[in-house]
PDB file of C-alpha atoms in Angstrom:
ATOM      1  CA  UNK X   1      91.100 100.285 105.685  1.00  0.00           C
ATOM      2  CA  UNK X   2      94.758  99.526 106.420  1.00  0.00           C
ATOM      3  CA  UNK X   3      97.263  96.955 106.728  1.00  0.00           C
ATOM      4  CA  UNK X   4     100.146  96.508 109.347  1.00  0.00           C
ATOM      5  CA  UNK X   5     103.075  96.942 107.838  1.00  0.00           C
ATOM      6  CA  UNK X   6     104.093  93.332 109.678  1.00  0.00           C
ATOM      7  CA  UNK X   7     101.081  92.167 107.714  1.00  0.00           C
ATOM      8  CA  UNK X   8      99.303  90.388 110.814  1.00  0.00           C
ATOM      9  CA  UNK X   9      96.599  93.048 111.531  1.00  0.00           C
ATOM     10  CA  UNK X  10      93.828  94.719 109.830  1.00  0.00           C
ATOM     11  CA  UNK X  11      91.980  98.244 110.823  1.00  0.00           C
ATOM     12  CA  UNK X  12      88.832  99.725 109.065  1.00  0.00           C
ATOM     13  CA  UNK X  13      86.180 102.495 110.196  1.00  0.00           C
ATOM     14  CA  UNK X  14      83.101 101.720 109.748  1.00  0.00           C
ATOM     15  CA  UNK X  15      79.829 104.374 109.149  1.00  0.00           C
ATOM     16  CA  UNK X  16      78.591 103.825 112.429  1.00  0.00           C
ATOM     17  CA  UNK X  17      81.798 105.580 114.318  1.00  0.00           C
ATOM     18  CA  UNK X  18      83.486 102.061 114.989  1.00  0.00           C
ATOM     19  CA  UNK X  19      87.086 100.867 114.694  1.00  0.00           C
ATOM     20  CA  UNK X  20      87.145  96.656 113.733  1.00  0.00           C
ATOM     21  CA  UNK X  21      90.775  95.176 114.311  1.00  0.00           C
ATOM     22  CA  UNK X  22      91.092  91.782 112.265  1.00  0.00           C
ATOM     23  CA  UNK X  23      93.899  88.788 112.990  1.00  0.00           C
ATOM     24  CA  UNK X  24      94.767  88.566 109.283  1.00  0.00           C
ATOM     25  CA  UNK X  25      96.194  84.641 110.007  1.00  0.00           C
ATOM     26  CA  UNK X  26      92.818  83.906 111.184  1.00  0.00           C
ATOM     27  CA  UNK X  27      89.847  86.418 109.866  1.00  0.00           C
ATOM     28  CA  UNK X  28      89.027  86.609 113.288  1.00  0.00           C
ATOM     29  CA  UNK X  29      87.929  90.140 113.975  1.00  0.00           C
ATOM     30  CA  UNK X  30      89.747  90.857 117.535  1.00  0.00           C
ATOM     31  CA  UNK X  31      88.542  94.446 118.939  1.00  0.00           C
ATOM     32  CA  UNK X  32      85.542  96.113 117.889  1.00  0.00           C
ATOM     33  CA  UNK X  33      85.744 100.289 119.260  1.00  0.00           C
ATOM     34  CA  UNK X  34      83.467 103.162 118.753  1.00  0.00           C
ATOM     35  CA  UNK X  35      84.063 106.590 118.755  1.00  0.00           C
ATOM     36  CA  UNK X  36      80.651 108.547 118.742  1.00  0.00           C
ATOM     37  CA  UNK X  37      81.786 111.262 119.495  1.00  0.00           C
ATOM     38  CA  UNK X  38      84.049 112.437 116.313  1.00  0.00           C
ATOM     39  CA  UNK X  39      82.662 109.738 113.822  1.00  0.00           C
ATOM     40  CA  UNK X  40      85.777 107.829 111.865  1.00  0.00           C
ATOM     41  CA  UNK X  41      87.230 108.220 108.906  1.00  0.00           C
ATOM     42  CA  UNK X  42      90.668 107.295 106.659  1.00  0.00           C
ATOM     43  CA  UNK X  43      92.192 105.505 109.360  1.00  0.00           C
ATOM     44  CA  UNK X  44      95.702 104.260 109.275  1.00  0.00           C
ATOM     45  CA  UNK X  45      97.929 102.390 111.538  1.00  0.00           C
ATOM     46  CA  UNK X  46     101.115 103.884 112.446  1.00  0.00           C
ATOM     47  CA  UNK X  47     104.481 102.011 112.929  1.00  0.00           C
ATOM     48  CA  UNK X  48     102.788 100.436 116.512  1.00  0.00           C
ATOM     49  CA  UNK X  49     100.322  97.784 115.618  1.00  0.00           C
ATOM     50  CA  UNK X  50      98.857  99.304 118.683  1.00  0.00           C
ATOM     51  CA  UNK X  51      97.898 102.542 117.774  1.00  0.00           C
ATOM     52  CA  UNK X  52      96.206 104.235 114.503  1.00  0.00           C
ATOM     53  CA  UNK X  53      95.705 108.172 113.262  1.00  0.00           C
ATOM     54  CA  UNK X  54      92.667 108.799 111.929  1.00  0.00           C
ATOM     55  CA  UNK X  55      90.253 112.057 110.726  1.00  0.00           C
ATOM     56  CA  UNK X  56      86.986 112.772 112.088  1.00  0.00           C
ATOM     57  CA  UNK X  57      83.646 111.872 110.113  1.00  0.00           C
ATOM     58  CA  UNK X  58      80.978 114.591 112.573  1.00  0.00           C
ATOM     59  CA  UNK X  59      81.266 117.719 110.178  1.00  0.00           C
ATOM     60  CA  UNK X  60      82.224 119.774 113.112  1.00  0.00           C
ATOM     61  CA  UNK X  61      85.569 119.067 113.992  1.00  0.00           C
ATOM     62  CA  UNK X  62      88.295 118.347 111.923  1.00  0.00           C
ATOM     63  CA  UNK X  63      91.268 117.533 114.318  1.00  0.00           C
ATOM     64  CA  UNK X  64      93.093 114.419 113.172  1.00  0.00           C
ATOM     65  CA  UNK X  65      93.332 111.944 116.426  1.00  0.00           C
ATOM     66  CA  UNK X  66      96.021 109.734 117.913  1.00  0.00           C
ATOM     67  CA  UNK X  67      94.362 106.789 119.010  1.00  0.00           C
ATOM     68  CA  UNK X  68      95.460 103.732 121.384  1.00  0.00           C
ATOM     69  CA  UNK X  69      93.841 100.838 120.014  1.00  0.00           C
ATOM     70  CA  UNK X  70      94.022  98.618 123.565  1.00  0.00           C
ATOM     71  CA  UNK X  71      92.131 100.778 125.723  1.00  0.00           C
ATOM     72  CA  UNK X  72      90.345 102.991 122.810  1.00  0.00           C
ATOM     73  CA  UNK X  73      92.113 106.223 124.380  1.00  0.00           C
ATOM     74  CA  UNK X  74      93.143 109.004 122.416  1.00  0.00           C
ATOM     75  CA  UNK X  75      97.402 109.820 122.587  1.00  0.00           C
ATOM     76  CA  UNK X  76      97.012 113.037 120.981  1.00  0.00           C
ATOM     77  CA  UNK X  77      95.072 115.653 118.595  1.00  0.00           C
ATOM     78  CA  UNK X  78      96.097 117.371 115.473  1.00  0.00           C
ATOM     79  CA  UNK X  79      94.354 120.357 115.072  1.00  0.00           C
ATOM     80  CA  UNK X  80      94.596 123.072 112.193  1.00  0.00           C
ATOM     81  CA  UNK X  81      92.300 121.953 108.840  1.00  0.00           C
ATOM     82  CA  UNK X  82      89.144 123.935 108.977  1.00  0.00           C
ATOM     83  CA  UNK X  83      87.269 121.602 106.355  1.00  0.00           C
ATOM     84  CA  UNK X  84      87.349 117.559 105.881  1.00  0.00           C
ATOM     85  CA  UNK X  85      90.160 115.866 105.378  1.00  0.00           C
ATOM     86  CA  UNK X  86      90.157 113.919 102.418  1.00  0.00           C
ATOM     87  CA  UNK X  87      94.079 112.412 102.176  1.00  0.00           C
ATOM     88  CA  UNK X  88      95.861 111.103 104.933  1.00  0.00           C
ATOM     89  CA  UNK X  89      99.241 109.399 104.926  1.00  0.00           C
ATOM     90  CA  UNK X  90     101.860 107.802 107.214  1.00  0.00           C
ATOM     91  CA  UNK X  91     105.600 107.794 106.363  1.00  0.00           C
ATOM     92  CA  UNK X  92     107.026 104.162 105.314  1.00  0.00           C
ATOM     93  CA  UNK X  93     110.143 105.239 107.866  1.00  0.00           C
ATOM     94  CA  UNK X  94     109.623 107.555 110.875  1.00  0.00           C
ATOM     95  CA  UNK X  95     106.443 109.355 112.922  1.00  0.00           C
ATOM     96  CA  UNK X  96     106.155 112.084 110.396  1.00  0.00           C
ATOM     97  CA  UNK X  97     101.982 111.860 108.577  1.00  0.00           C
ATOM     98  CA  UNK X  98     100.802 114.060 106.023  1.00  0.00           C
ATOM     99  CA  UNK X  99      96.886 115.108 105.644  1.00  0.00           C
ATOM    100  CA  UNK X 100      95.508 117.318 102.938  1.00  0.00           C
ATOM    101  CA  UNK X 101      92.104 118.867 103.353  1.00  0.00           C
ATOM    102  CA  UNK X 102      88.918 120.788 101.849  1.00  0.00           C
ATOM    103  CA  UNK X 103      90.407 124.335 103.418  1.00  0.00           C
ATOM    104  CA  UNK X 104      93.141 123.736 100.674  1.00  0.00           C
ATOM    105  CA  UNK X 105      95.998 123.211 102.689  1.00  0.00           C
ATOM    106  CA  UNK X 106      98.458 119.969 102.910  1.00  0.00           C
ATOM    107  CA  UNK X 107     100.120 119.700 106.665  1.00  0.00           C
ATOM    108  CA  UNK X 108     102.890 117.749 107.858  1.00  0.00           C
ATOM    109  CA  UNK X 109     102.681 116.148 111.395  1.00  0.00           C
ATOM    110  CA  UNK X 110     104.846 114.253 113.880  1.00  0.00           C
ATOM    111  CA  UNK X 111     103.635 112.059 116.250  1.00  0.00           C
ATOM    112  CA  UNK X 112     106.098 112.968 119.109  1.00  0.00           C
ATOM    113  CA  UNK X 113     104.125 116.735 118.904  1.00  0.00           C
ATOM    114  CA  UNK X 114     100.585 117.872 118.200  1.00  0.00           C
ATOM    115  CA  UNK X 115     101.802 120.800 116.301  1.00  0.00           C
ATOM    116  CA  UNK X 116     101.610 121.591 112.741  1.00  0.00           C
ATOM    117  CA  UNK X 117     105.683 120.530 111.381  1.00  0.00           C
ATOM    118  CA  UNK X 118     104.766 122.424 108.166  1.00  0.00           C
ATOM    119  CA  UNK X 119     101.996 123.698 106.155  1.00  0.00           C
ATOM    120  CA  UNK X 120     101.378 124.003 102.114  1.00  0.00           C
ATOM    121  CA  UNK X 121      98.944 125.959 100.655  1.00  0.00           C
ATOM    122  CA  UNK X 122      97.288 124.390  97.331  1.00  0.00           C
ATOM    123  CA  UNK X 123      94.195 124.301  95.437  1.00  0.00           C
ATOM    124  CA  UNK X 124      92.058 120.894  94.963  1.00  0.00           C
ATOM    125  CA  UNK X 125      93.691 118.889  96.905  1.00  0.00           C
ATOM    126  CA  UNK X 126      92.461 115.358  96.579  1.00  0.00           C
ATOM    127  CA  UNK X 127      95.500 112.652  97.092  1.00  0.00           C
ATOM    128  CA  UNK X 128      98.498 112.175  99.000  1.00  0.00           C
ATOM    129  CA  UNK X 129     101.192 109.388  98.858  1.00  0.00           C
ATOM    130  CA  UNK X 130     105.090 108.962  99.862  1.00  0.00           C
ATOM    131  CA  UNK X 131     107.461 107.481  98.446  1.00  0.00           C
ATOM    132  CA  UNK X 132     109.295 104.026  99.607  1.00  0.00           C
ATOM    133  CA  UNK X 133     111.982 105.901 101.202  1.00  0.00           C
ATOM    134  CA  UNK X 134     109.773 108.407 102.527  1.00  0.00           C
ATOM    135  CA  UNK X 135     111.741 111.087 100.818  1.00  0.00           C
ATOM    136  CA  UNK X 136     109.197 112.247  98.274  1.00  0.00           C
ATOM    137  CA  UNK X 137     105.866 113.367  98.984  1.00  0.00           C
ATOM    138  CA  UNK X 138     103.996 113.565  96.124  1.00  0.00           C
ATOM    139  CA  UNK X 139     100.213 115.495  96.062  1.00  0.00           C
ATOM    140  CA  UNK X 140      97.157 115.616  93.509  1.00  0.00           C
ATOM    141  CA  UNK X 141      95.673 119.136  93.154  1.00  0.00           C
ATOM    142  CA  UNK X 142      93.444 120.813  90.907  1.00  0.00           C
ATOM    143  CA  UNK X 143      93.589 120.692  86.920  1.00  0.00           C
ATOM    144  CA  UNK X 144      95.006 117.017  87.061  1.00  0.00           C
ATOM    145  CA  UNK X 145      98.494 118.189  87.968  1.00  0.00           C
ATOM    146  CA  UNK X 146     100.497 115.503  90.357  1.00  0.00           C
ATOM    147  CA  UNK X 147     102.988 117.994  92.644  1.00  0.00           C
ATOM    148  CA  UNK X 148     106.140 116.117  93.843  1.00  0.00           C
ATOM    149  CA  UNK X 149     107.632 117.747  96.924  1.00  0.00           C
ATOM    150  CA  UNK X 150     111.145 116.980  98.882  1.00  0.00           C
ATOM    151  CA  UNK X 151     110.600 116.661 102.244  1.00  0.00           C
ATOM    152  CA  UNK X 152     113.438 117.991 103.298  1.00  0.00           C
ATOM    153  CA  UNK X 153     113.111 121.222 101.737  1.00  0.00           C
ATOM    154  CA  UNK X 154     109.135 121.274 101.137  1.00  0.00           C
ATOM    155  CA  UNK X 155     108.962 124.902 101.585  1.00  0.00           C
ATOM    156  CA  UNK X 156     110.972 125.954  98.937  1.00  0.00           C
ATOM    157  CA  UNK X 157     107.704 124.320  96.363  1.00  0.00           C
ATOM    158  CA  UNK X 158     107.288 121.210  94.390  1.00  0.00           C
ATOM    159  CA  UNK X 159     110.368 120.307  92.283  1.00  0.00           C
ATOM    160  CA  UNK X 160     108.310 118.471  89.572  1.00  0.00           C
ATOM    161  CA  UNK X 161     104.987 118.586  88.227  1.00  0.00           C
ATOM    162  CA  UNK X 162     103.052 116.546  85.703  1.00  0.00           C
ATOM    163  CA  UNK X 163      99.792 116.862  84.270  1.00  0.00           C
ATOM    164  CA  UNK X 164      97.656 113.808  84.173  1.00  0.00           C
ATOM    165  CA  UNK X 165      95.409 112.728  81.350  1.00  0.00           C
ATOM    166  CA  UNK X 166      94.377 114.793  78.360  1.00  0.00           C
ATOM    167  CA  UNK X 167      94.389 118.679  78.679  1.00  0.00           C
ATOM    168  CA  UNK X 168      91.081 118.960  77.513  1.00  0.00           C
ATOM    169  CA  UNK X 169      89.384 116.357  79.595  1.00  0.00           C
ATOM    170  CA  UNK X 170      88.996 117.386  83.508  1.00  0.00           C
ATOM    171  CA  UNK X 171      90.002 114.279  85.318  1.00  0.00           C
ATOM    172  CA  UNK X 172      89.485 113.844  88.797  1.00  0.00           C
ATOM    173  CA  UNK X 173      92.016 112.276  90.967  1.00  0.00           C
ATOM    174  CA  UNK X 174      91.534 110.239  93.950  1.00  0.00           C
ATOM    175  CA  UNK X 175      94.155 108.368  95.386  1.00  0.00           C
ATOM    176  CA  UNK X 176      97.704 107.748  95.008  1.00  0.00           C
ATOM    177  CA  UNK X 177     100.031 105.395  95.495  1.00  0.00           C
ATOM    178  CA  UNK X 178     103.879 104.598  94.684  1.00  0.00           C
ATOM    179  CA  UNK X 179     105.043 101.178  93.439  1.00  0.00           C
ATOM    180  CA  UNK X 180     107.715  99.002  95.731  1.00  0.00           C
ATOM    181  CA  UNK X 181     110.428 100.575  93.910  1.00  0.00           C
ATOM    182  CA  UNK X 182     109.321 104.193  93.233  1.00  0.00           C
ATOM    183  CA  UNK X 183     109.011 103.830  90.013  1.00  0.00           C
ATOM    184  CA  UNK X 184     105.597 104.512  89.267  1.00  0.00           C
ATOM    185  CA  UNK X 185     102.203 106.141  90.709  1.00  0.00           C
ATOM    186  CA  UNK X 186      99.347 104.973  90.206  1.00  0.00           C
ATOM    187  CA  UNK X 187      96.317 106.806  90.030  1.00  0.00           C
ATOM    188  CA  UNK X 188      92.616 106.252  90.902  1.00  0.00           C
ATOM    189  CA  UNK X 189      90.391 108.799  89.335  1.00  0.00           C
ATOM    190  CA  UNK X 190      86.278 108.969  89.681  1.00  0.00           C
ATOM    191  CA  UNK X 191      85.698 108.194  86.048  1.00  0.00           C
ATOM    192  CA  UNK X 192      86.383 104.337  85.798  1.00  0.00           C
ATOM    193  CA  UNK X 193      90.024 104.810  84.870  1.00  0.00           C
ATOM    194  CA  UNK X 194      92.894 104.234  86.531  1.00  0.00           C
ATOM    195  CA  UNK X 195      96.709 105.820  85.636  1.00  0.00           C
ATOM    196  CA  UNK X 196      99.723 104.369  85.852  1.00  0.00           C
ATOM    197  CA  UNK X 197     102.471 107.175  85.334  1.00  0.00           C
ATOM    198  CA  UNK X 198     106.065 107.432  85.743  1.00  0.00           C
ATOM    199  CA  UNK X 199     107.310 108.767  89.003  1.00  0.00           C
ATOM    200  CA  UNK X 200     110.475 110.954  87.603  1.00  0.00           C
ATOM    201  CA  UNK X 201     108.787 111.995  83.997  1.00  0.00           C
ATOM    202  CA  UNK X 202     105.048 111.655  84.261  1.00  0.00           C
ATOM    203  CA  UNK X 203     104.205 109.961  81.605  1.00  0.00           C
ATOM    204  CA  UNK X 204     101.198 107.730  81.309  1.00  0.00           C
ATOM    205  CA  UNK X 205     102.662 104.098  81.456  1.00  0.00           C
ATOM    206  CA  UNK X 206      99.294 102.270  81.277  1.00  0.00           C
ATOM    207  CA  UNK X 207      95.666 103.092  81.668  1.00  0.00           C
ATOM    208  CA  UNK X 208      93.297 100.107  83.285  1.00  0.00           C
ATOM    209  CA  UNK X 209      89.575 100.764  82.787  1.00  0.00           C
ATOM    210  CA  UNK X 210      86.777  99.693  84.812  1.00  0.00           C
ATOM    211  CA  UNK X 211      83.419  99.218  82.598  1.00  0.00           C
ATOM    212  CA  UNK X 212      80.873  98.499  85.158  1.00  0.00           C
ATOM    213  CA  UNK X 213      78.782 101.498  86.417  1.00  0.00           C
ATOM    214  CA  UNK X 214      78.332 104.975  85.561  1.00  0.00           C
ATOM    215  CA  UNK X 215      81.240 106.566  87.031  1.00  0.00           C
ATOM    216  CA  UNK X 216      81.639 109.333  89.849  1.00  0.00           C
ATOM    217  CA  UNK X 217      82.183 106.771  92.861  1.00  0.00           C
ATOM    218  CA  UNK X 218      85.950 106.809  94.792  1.00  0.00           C
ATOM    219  CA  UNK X 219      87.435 103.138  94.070  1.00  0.00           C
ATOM    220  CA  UNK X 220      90.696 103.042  95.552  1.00  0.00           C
ATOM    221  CA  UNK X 221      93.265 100.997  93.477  1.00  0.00           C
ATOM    222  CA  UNK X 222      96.427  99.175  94.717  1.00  0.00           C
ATOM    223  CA  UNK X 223      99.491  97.425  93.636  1.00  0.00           C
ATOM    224  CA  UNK X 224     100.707  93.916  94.567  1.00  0.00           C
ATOM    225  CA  UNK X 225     103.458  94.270  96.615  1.00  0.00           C
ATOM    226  CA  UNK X 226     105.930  92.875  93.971  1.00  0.00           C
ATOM    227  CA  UNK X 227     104.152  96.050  91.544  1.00  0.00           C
ATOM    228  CA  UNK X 228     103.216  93.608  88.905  1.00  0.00           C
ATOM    229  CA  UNK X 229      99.372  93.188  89.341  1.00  0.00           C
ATOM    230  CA  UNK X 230      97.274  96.324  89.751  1.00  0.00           C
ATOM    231  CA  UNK X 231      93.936  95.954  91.736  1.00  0.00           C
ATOM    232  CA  UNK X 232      90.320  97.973  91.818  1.00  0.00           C
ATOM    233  CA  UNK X 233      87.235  97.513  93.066  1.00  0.00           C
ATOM    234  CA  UNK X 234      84.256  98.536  90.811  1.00  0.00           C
ATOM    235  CA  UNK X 235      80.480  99.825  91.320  1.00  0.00           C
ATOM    236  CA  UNK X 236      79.208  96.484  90.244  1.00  0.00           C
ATOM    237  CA  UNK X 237      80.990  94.531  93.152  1.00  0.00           C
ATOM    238  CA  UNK X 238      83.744  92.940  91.180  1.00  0.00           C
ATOM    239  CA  UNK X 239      87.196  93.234  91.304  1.00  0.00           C
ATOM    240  CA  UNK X 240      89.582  93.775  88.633  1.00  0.00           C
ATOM    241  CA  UNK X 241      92.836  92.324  88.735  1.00  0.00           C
ATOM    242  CA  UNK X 242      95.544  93.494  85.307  1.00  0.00           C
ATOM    243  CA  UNK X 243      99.455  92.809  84.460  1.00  0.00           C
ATOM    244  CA  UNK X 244     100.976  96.531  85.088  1.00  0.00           C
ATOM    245  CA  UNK X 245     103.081  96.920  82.622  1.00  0.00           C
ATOM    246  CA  UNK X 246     101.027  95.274  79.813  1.00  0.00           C
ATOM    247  CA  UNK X 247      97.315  96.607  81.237  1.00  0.00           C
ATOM    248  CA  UNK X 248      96.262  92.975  80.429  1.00  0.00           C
ATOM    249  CA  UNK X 249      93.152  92.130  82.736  1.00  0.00           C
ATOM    250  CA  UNK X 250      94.077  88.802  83.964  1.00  0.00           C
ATOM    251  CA  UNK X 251      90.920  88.212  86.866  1.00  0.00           C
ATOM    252  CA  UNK X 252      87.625  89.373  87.355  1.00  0.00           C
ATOM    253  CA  UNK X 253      86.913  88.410  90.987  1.00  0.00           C
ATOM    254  CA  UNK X 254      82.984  88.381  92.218  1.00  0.00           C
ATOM    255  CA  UNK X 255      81.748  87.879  95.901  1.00  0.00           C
ATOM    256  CA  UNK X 256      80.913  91.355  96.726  1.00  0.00           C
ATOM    257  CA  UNK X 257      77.036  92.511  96.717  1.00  0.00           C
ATOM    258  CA  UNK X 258      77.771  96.278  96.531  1.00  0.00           C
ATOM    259  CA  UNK X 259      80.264  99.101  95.010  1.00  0.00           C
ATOM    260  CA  UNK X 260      83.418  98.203  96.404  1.00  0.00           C
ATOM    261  CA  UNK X 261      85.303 101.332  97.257  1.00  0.00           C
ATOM    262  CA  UNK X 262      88.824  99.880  98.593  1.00  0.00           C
ATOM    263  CA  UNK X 263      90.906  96.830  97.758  1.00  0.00           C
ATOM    264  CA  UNK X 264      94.288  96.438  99.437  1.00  0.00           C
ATOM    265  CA  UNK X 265      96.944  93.460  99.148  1.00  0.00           C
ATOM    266  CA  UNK X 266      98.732  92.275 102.421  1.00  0.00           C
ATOM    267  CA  UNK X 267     102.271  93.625 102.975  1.00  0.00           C
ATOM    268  CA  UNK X 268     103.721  90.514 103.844  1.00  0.00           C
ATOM    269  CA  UNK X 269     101.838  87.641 102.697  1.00  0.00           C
ATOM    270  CA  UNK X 270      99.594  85.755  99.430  1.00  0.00           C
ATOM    271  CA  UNK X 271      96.318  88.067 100.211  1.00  0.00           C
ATOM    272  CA  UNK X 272      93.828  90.705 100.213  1.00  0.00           C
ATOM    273  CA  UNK X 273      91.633  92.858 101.881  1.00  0.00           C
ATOM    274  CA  UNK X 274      88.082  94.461 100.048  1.00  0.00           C
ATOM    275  CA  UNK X 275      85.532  96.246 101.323  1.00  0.00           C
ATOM    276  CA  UNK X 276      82.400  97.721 100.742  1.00  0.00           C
ATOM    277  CA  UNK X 277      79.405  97.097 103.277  1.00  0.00           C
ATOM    278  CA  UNK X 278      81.481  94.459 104.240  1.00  0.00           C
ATOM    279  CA  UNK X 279      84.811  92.730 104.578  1.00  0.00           C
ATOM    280  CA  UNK X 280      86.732  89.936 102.547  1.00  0.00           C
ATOM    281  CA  UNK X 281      89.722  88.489 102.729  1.00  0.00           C
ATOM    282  CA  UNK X 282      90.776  86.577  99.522  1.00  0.00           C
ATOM    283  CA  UNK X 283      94.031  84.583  98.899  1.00  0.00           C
ATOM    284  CA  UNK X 284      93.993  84.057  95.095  1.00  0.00           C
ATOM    285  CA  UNK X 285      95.465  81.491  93.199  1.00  0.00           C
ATOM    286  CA  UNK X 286      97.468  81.827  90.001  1.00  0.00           C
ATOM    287  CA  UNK X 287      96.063  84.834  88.245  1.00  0.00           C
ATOM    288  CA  UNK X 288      98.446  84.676  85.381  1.00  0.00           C
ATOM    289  CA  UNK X 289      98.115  81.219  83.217  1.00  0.00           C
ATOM    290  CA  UNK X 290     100.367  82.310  80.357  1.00  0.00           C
TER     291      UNK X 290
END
């Protein structure tokens, strides 16, 4: 699932190879595609809110596509990973994406070219996420160790690394993201907690737990865009709203029927997007009553 970055449309795959576009003004889903061929999977729009990337969901083919949302045809392939991809990321300023995969290798793409701009080589690869200025590309790999890497200069190795969580206790990371300012990144693990840390010294800020269920499932968390609410779905259906700085949980929002696995807030405007066998669009009202 993805926003716009204009806010006004929504993409999401679906398990049954399709592609749903939504008018986020309305809720009115606009474009249904398929793609039966390659199956779908962590789709996101580029800068056009005409055309997406996205990584294939058959098990046979791992070339990242290029796809033209208004006549479902495909711009381009990316090929190189020889596993799944499992992280894939668009630059907040130019046609440069990022994917990391299974085969343990993190590749650098442009849009303009279908070949490989630059290739790292690490072990456990799990998250990606740039920075606001697209400057800093930072990357979760094995032994809970976040890997920040300068663009520009990428091949020279990561110049920063912290080590999330407690060094005895194996935490697995899932998904990344950087606040508005770049401050912090915050980190969705597979055990019910969620990290904020510091983005220049790596230290844990806050920690947000999720009580419901066992554990083990991939809930993506998300910042408001003003980075003072965080935002996860849990196994039970509900969604968990907290003050960032303080970890305070301030909502508890219900609807949902299943695990909900992603939860994103609108770029541009008072709502949200969460999803698990299907899709709602909330626009909450005052969350914070002190």
């Amino acid at each position: 699932m993805d926003f716009h970055q204009d806010g006004e449309l929504l993409v999401t795959a679906g398990d049954d190879e399709s592609v749903h576009l939504y008018n986020t003004n309305t809720g009115v889903l606009q474009r249904t595609l398929y793609s039966k061929k390659y199956g779908v999977d962590l789709i996101r729009f580029t800068h056009s809110p005409n055309q997406v990337i996205c990584a294939s969901k058959n098990g046979w083919d791992e070339s990242l596509r290029y796809l033209a949302l208004e006549n479902n045809r495909y711009i381009s392939y990316f090929k190189g990973h020889r596993d799944k991809v499992v992280s894939l990321v668009m630059s907040p300023v130019d046609d440069t994406f990022v994917s990391g995969s299974l085969d343990e290798t993190i590749r650098l793409w442009d849009l303009r070219s279908n070949l490989c701009q630059g290739l790292l080589r690490r072990k456990g690869i799990s998250g990606l996420a740039f920075d606001p200025k697209g400057i800093v590309l930072a990357a979760a790999v094995e032994n809970n160790v976040i890997k920040l890497f300068d663009l520009q200069s990428y091949e020279k190795g990561p110049f920063n690394s912290f080590h999330v969580g407690h060094s005895s206790r194996n935490v697995k990371l899932h998904t990344m993201k950087f606040s508005s300012d770049g401050r912090y990144l915050l980190l969705s693990t597979t055990d019910n907690i969620i990290y904020l840390i510091d983005a220049f010294t790596g230290a844990t800020v806050q920690t947000y737990q999720r009580y419901s269920g066992q554990g083990g499932s991939m809930m993506e968390a998300s910042f408001t865009p003003d980075g003072q609410y965080v935002l996860s779905g849990s196994e039970s259906g509900d969604i968990h709203v907290w003050q960032t700085l303080t970890g305070k949980e301030v909502a508890v929002l219900q609807g949902h029927t299943s695990s909900v696995g992603v939860v994103q807030w609108n770029p541009k405007t008072v709502m949200m997007a969460s999803g698990c066998s299907s899709l709602v669009f909330w626009i909450p009202s005052n969350v914070d009553s002190d």
